[in-house]
Steps between C-alpha positions, in 0.01 A plus 500: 500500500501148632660346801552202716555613932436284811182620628418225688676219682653594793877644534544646146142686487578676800877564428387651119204661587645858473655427183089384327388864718757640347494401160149579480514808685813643233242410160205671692759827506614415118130552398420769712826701367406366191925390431405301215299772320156329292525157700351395808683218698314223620696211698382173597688313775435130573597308766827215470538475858838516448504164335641472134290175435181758484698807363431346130091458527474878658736648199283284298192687653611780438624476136164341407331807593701713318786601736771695294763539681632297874694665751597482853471084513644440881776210528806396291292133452162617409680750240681196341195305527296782205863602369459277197109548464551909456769489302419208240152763514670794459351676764729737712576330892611795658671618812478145647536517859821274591837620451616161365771501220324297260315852386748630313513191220401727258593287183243301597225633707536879369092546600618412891662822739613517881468773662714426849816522528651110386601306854814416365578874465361593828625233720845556444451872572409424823835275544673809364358699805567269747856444378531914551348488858744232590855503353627258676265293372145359651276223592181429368210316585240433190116494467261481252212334387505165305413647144613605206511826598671434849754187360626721180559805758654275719734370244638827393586619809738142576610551186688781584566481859833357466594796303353745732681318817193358629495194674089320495499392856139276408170575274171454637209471284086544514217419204335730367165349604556446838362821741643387827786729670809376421630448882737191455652647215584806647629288821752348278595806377567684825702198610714523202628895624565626149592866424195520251200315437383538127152414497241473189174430641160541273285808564343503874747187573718812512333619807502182691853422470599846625235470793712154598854632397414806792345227710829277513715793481 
């Protein structure tokens, strides 16, 4: 089993550490329990760096020694960027990591799976909740980071505000590469007063924007 993680360059290796320890650790308990009776699992993870201009050359890697199978790829981007590659192969991409939409084109990438749960289903869900909490309607103050993963999110959730009687009081966004607490952009937002503040950071970003949202709070 071949893959493609961050495991070096900054923010995204340490936010998707667990998930390499954690990948490896779960095929380490496959062949101990032996699940897949007869076979032992060997996986090979090389490092993207959460960039899909080098997601292509590690897949590449991996398939020229003999990789059968790919799975757990991190990022909507670096999937798309080996989407074609594995599929025009016929070699199974599995569980990739991203719960972008564009996974379930089956027509015409059958060999490509998600595995999380799409972020146009999810975001809306969480409108849904909000729209319970407050029937009178709410507030909200958006934040996410300035990918793919963060803008699509992002999208679905105005999509549906309106219809949820939420009213987007101002969005605030970070990149994905940057490490730095996000203190003005949490300013902003606790100027604006909302009722909610939907936020979609990227892994440990998660931690930093909650340390500033109790620090202006």
């Amino acid at each position: 089993i071949g893959s493609a993680m961050p495991l070096t360059g900054g923010v995204a290796a340490a936010a998707f550490a667990p998930v390499k320890d954690g990948f490896a650790a779960y095929i380490q308990y496959a062949n101990e329990n032996n699940l897949l009776d007869g076979y032992t699992i060997e996986v090979a993870i090389e490092d993207d760096q959460y960039n899909p201009e080098l997601t292509p050359g590690a897949v590449n890697t991996q398939i020229d020694a003999g990789a059968h199978i790919f799975s757990g790829i991190i990022g909507s981007p670096n999937n798309a960027a080996v989407r074609d590659l594995l599929n025009d192969e016929c070699i199974p991409q599995l569980n990739a990591l991203t719960g972008s939409p564009a996974w379930g084109q089956v027509a015409d990438y059958p060999w490509t799976t998600g595995i999380l749960v799409p972020y146009t289903v999810e975001s809306p869900v969480y409108a849904a909740q909000i729209a319970k909490d407050f029937p009178d309607g709410a507030t909200v103050s958006l934040f996410y980071v300035n990918n793919e993963f963060g803008q699509i999110y992002a999208e679905a959730f105005k999509d549906v505000a309106d219809e949820f009687g939420l009213e987007i009081l101002g969005e605030q966004t970070i990149e994905a590469t940057d490490s730095n607490p996000p203190t003005s952009q949490v300013t902003t937002i606790a100027s604006e007063g909302a009722d909610v503040v939907v936020a979609v950071p990227l892994g440990a970003g998660c931690i930093s924007f909650l340390t500033e949202l109790a620090n202006a709070k």
